Every structure is written in C-alpha cells, then in structure tokens.
C-alpha cells in the first residue's frame, strides 16, 4: 500500500473512529489472491467490546462506500482490536498495559520481562518477578532505553479480586 493511500485512508477514517470514542491504531491493505483486505485496528483506554467494533465497522463501511478511497476493485473490510500479545509503540499503549506482563527488548541489548506498575511522561516503573523463590524487585525503565515491547499472555495469573478473596478466607 502506498504511503499516499495509507495517509488518505487514515485522514478519511480516523475522525469516524474518534467519534466512537476509539483510537485508530493501524490500517493495512493486503492482497489475498485477486481480492484485497482492508484491516483496521481500533482500541481505547477501556478496550472495545464487540458491539462497539460492529458499530465502527458499519460506520467505516458506509464512509468507504461513499468515497473512492479503495478504488473500484473488490475488497473486504475487517475491523478489530489489537491482539493479546500486542506490540507497545505509543505512550497510550504503555498506559493501557499497566498491570500487564511485558517483554522488553532493550536498546543496549538484552531483554527484560516485567510487569508495568506505573507510566509517566519519561518512562515506566516495573515489577521484575523474582527467580527461584526470590522476591520481586522494582525497576525504573526510561522510554529511550526500550527498543521493542510486547505484552505477554498469562494463563495462570490470579487477578486482584481472586487474591483479595483468598486473603479474606
């Protein structure tokens, strides 16, 4: 997809997405055989439920139908939210990942897996899990120290309500 088409699509679709209280995270046009697929990724601080995504999809579809932004060739519109193992690339992504476990690739080499505790304009306060029975430690990580960051999926983590119930029992 040319930069020009990407910019035109973003300019066209972003106001509609924002009017629904969401952020336009990504736009991608992929060729699938003879057809094209327009993938639009949306999100918000509160997340986006299926009804909200469906509403946005209908609004975007109607807007695209009344313009020639996608040209005359057939295409499929797919609207969704970032996956569970989303990459963190914007300040708002880090804010939304507070209390999540994240794998960081550091600019100076190496990696770190830690839970985001707080986010401010300069960086992150992290909880680094303890290894082999050791207690977790805290660490400050500046944004300029991060090369890449990706949320990790946790299958066995107890949420705060589960831990509170266990303490009260």
PDB file of C-alpha atoms in Angstrom:
ATOM      1  CA  UNK A   1       0.000   0.000   0.000  1.00  0.00           C
ATOM      2  CA  UNK A   2       1.439   3.364  -0.935  1.00  0.00           C
ATOM      3  CA  UNK A   3       2.043   5.942   1.737  1.00  0.00           C
ATOM      4  CA  UNK A   4      -0.359   8.243  -0.061  1.00  0.00           C
ATOM      5  CA  UNK A   5      -3.205   5.704   0.101  1.00  0.00           C
ATOM      6  CA  UNK A   6      -2.425   4.958   3.743  1.00  0.00           C
ATOM      7  CA  UNK A   7      -2.495   8.646   4.615  1.00  0.00           C
ATOM      8  CA  UNK A   8      -5.735   9.188   2.665  1.00  0.00           C
ATOM      9  CA  UNK A   9      -7.404   6.251   4.411  1.00  0.00           C
ATOM     10  CA  UNK A  10      -6.221   7.460   7.824  1.00  0.00           C
ATOM     11  CA  UNK A  11      -7.486  11.001   7.148  1.00  0.00           C
ATOM     12  CA  UNK A  12     -10.826   9.603   5.986  1.00  0.00           C
ATOM     13  CA  UNK A  13     -11.382   7.019   8.713  1.00  0.00           C
ATOM     14  CA  UNK A  14      -9.759   8.479  11.833  1.00  0.00           C
ATOM     15  CA  UNK A  15     -12.473  11.102  12.531  1.00  0.00           C
ATOM     16  CA  UNK A  16     -15.150   8.387  12.390  1.00  0.00           C
ATOM     17  CA  UNK A  17     -13.190   6.130  14.738  1.00  0.00           C
ATOM     18  CA  UNK A  18     -12.591   9.011  17.180  1.00  0.00           C
ATOM     19  CA  UNK A  19     -16.300   9.913  17.104  1.00  0.00           C
ATOM     20  CA  UNK A  20     -16.944   6.433  18.532  1.00  0.00           C
ATOM     21  CA  UNK A  21     -14.517   7.132  21.414  1.00  0.00           C
ATOM     22  CA  UNK A  22     -11.743   4.946  19.969  1.00  0.00           C
ATOM     23  CA  UNK A  23      -8.214   5.400  18.638  1.00  0.00           C
ATOM     24  CA  UNK A  24      -7.277   4.288  15.135  1.00  0.00           C
ATOM     25  CA  UNK A  25      -4.237   2.109  15.832  1.00  0.00           C
ATOM     26  CA  UNK A  26      -3.428   0.631  12.449  1.00  0.00           C
ATOM     27  CA  UNK A  27      -4.548   0.447   8.834  1.00  0.00           C
ATOM     28  CA  UNK A  28      -3.282  -2.277   6.484  1.00  0.00           C
ATOM     29  CA  UNK A  29      -4.303  -3.275   2.975  1.00  0.00           C
ATOM     30  CA  UNK A  30      -3.256  -6.772   1.952  1.00  0.00           C
ATOM     31  CA  UNK A  31      -3.734  -8.636  -1.310  1.00  0.00           C
ATOM     32  CA  UNK A  32      -5.365 -12.032  -0.838  1.00  0.00           C
ATOM     33  CA  UNK A  33      -5.479 -13.683  -4.243  1.00  0.00           C
ATOM     34  CA  UNK A  34      -7.424 -11.359  -6.512  1.00  0.00           C
ATOM     35  CA  UNK A  35      -9.117  -9.601  -3.621  1.00  0.00           C
ATOM     36  CA  UNK A  36      -7.875  -7.043  -1.138  1.00  0.00           C
ATOM     37  CA  UNK A  37      -8.444  -6.931   2.598  1.00  0.00           C
ATOM     38  CA  UNK A  38      -8.543  -3.623   4.469  1.00  0.00           C
ATOM     39  CA  UNK A  39      -7.706  -4.297   8.125  1.00  0.00           C
ATOM     40  CA  UNK A  40      -8.464  -1.526  10.604  1.00  0.00           C
ATOM     41  CA  UNK A  41      -7.337  -1.898  14.217  1.00  0.00           C
ATOM     42  CA  UNK A  42      -9.051   0.220  16.892  1.00  0.00           C
ATOM     43  CA  UNK A  43      -8.691   0.474  20.670  1.00  0.00           C
ATOM     44  CA  UNK A  44      -9.343   2.721  23.676  1.00  0.00           C
ATOM     45  CA  UNK A  45      -8.252   3.024  27.280  1.00  0.00           C
ATOM     46  CA  UNK A  46     -11.292   0.954  28.260  1.00  0.00           C
ATOM     47  CA  UNK A  47     -10.923  -1.501  25.383  1.00  0.00           C
ATOM     48  CA  UNK A  48     -13.551  -2.063  22.715  1.00  0.00           C
ATOM     49  CA  UNK A  49     -16.331  -4.629  23.020  1.00  0.00           C
ATOM     50  CA  UNK A  50     -17.890  -6.465  20.082  1.00  0.00           C
ATOM     51  CA  UNK A  51     -20.859  -4.096  19.831  1.00  0.00           C
ATOM     52  CA  UNK A  52     -18.573  -1.069  19.621  1.00  0.00           C
ATOM     53  CA  UNK A  53     -16.388  -2.750  16.995  1.00  0.00           C
ATOM     54  CA  UNK A  54     -19.514  -3.655  14.980  1.00  0.00           C
ATOM     55  CA  UNK A  55     -20.763  -0.046  15.165  1.00  0.00           C
ATOM     56  CA  UNK A  56     -17.391   1.277  13.992  1.00  0.00           C
ATOM     57  CA  UNK A  57     -17.275  -1.313  11.211  1.00  0.00           C
ATOM     58  CA  UNK A  58     -20.686  -0.222   9.899  1.00  0.00           C
ATOM     59  CA  UNK A  59     -19.707   3.470  10.022  1.00  0.00           C
ATOM     60  CA  UNK A  60     -16.399   2.835   8.243  1.00  0.00           C
ATOM     61  CA  UNK A  61     -18.064   0.655   5.614  1.00  0.00           C
ATOM     62  CA  UNK A  62     -20.637   3.347   4.856  1.00  0.00           C
ATOM     63  CA  UNK A  63     -17.936   6.024   4.588  1.00  0.00           C
ATOM     64  CA  UNK A  64     -15.786   3.874   2.299  1.00  0.00           C
ATOM     65  CA  UNK A  65     -18.816   3.105   0.095  1.00  0.00           C
ATOM     66  CA  UNK A  66     -19.458   6.815  -0.490  1.00  0.00           C
ATOM     67  CA  UNK A  67     -15.848   7.542  -1.487  1.00  0.00           C
ATOM     68  CA  UNK A  68     -13.343   6.072  -3.930  1.00  0.00           C
ATOM     69  CA  UNK A  69     -10.597   5.691  -1.306  1.00  0.00           C
ATOM     70  CA  UNK A  70     -10.320   1.952  -2.019  1.00  0.00           C
ATOM     71  CA  UNK A  71     -10.774   2.306  -5.779  1.00  0.00           C
ATOM     72  CA  UNK A  72     -13.185   0.220  -7.820  1.00  0.00           C
ATOM     73  CA  UNK A  73     -11.689  -3.207  -7.091  1.00  0.00           C
ATOM     74  CA  UNK A  74     -13.438  -5.515  -4.646  1.00  0.00           C
ATOM     75  CA  UNK A  75     -12.189  -5.560  -1.052  1.00  0.00           C
ATOM     76  CA  UNK A  76     -13.159  -6.898   2.371  1.00  0.00           C
ATOM     77  CA  UNK A  77     -13.206  -4.660   5.448  1.00  0.00           C
ATOM     78  CA  UNK A  78     -12.049  -6.223   8.735  1.00  0.00           C
ATOM     79  CA  UNK A  79     -12.253  -4.157  11.919  1.00  0.00           C
ATOM     80  CA  UNK A  80     -10.784  -5.468  15.158  1.00  0.00           C
ATOM     81  CA  UNK A  81      -8.756  -4.716  18.254  1.00  0.00           C
ATOM     82  CA  UNK A  82      -5.076  -5.395  18.926  1.00  0.00           C
ATOM     83  CA  UNK A  83      -4.272  -8.982  19.820  1.00  0.00           C
ATOM     84  CA  UNK A  84      -3.441 -10.275  23.279  1.00  0.00           C
ATOM     85  CA  UNK A  85       0.290 -10.067  22.590  1.00  0.00           C
ATOM     86  CA  UNK A  86       0.170  -6.546  21.223  1.00  0.00           C
ATOM     87  CA  UNK A  87       3.287  -4.540  20.495  1.00  0.00           C
ATOM     88  CA  UNK A  88       3.587  -1.368  22.550  1.00  0.00           C
ATOM     89  CA  UNK A  89       4.636   1.502  20.302  1.00  0.00           C
ATOM     90  CA  UNK A  90       2.827   4.584  21.648  1.00  0.00           C
ATOM     91  CA  UNK A  91       2.682   6.156  25.111  1.00  0.00           C
ATOM     92  CA  UNK A  92      -1.028   5.289  25.340  1.00  0.00           C
ATOM     93  CA  UNK A  93      -0.211   1.607  24.688  1.00  0.00           C
ATOM     94  CA  UNK A  94       2.008   1.526  27.779  1.00  0.00           C
ATOM     95  CA  UNK A  95      -0.717   3.252  29.849  1.00  0.00           C
ATOM     96  CA  UNK A  96      -3.208   0.628  28.715  1.00  0.00           C
ATOM     97  CA  UNK A  97      -0.775  -2.151  29.663  1.00  0.00           C
ATOM     98  CA  UNK A  98      -0.466  -1.161  33.337  1.00  0.00           C
ATOM     99  CA  UNK A  99      -0.573  -4.326  35.468  1.00  0.00           C
ATOM    100  CA  UNK A 100       0.317  -6.489  32.455  1.00  0.00           C
ATOM    101  CA  UNK A 101       3.445  -8.581  31.980  1.00  0.00           C
ATOM    102  CA  UNK A 102       5.591  -7.223  29.133  1.00  0.00           C
ATOM    103  CA  UNK A 103       8.706  -8.480  27.352  1.00  0.00           C
ATOM    104  CA  UNK A 104      11.114  -5.609  26.649  1.00  0.00           C
ATOM    105  CA  UNK A 105      13.930  -5.703  24.094  1.00  0.00           C
ATOM    106  CA  UNK A 106      16.432  -3.161  25.374  1.00  0.00           C
ATOM    107  CA  UNK A 107      18.331  -0.770  23.062  1.00  0.00           C
ATOM    108  CA  UNK A 108      21.681  -1.693  24.587  1.00  0.00           C
ATOM    109  CA  UNK A 109      20.978  -5.402  24.166  1.00  0.00           C
ATOM    110  CA  UNK A 110      19.273  -7.993  26.293  1.00  0.00           C
ATOM    111  CA  UNK A 111      15.697  -8.398  27.294  1.00  0.00           C
ATOM    112  CA  UNK A 112      13.604  -7.947  30.391  1.00  0.00           C
ATOM    113  CA  UNK A 113      10.253  -9.434  31.342  1.00  0.00           C
ATOM    114  CA  UNK A 114       8.436  -7.345  33.925  1.00  0.00           C
ATOM    115  CA  UNK A 115       5.016  -6.096  34.990  1.00  0.00           C
ATOM    116  CA  UNK A 116       4.198  -2.437  34.349  1.00  0.00           C
ATOM    117  CA  UNK A 117       3.234  -0.723  37.620  1.00  0.00           C
ATOM    118  CA  UNK A 118       3.024   2.929  36.540  1.00  0.00           C
ATOM    119  CA  UNK A 119       3.631   5.039  33.447  1.00  0.00           C
ATOM    120  CA  UNK A 120       4.606   8.716  33.254  1.00  0.00           C
ATOM    121  CA  UNK A 121       5.982  11.010  30.559  1.00  0.00           C
ATOM    122  CA  UNK A 122       9.576   9.764  30.990  1.00  0.00           C
ATOM    123  CA  UNK A 123       9.208   6.031  31.452  1.00  0.00           C
ATOM    124  CA  UNK A 124       7.879   3.097  33.434  1.00  0.00           C
ATOM    125  CA  UNK A 125       8.045   1.703  36.937  1.00  0.00           C
ATOM    126  CA  UNK A 126       8.256  -2.074  36.688  1.00  0.00           C
ATOM    127  CA  UNK A 127       7.993  -5.105  38.925  1.00  0.00           C
ATOM    128  CA  UNK A 128      10.545  -7.706  37.902  1.00  0.00           C
ATOM    129  CA  UNK A 129       9.403 -11.183  39.033  1.00  0.00           C
ATOM    130  CA  UNK A 130      11.683 -12.999  41.443  1.00  0.00           C
ATOM    131  CA  UNK A 131      13.533 -16.089  40.272  1.00  0.00           C
ATOM    132  CA  UNK A 132      13.824 -19.354  42.251  1.00  0.00           C
ATOM    133  CA  UNK A 133      11.983 -18.203  45.354  1.00  0.00           C
ATOM    134  CA  UNK A 134      13.404 -14.684  45.440  1.00  0.00           C
ATOM    135  CA  UNK A 135      11.151 -11.696  45.938  1.00  0.00           C
ATOM    136  CA  UNK A 136      10.133  -9.496  43.043  1.00  0.00           C
ATOM    137  CA  UNK A 137      12.096  -6.265  42.649  1.00  0.00           C
ATOM    138  CA  UNK A 138      11.170  -2.879  41.208  1.00  0.00           C
ATOM    139  CA  UNK A 139      12.980  -1.107  38.414  1.00  0.00           C
ATOM    140  CA  UNK A 140      12.664   2.157  36.544  1.00  0.00           C
ATOM    141  CA  UNK A 141      12.923   1.975  32.750  1.00  0.00           C
ATOM    142  CA  UNK A 142      13.084   5.114  30.588  1.00  0.00           C
ATOM    143  CA  UNK A 143      11.307   5.063  27.223  1.00  0.00           C
ATOM    144  CA  UNK A 144      14.589   5.763  25.416  1.00  0.00           C
ATOM    145  CA  UNK A 145      16.015   2.500  26.813  1.00  0.00           C
ATOM    146  CA  UNK A 146      13.299   0.439  25.073  1.00  0.00           C
ATOM    147  CA  UNK A 147      13.794  -0.911  21.558  1.00  0.00           C
ATOM    148  CA  UNK A 148      10.636  -3.085  21.451  1.00  0.00           C
ATOM    149  CA  UNK A 149       7.969  -4.086  23.924  1.00  0.00           C
ATOM    150  CA  UNK A 150       5.249  -6.720  23.646  1.00  0.00           C
ATOM    151  CA  UNK A 151       2.511  -7.732  26.105  1.00  0.00           C
ATOM    152  CA  UNK A 152       2.782 -11.359  27.237  1.00  0.00           C
ATOM    153  CA  UNK A 153      -0.148 -13.722  27.626  1.00  0.00           C
ATOM    154  CA  UNK A 154      -0.597 -15.033  31.171  1.00  0.00           C
ATOM    155  CA  UNK A 155      -2.749 -18.112  31.620  1.00  0.00           C
ATOM    156  CA  UNK A 156      -2.415 -18.770  35.353  1.00  0.00           C
ATOM    157  CA  UNK A 157      -2.289 -15.276  36.813  1.00  0.00           C
ATOM    158  CA  UNK A 158      -4.772 -14.554  39.541  1.00  0.00           C
ATOM    159  CA  UNK A 159      -6.482 -11.213  39.246  1.00  0.00           C
ATOM    160  CA  UNK A 160      -6.744  -8.786  42.177  1.00  0.00           C
ATOM    161  CA  UNK A 161     -10.257  -9.984  43.118  1.00  0.00           C
ATOM    162  CA  UNK A 162      -9.072 -13.620  43.397  1.00  0.00           C
ATOM    163  CA  UNK A 163      -6.158 -12.604  45.642  1.00  0.00           C
ATOM    164  CA  UNK A 164      -8.443 -10.448  47.841  1.00  0.00           C
ATOM    165  CA  UNK A 165     -10.903 -13.352  48.291  1.00  0.00           C
ATOM    166  CA  UNK A 166      -8.061 -15.671  49.316  1.00  0.00           C
ATOM    167  CA  UNK A 167      -6.815 -13.126  51.900  1.00  0.00           C
ATOM    168  CA  UNK A 168     -10.319 -12.786  53.404  1.00  0.00           C
ATOM    169  CA  UNK A 169     -10.809 -16.573  53.662  1.00  0.00           C
TER     170      UNK A 169
END
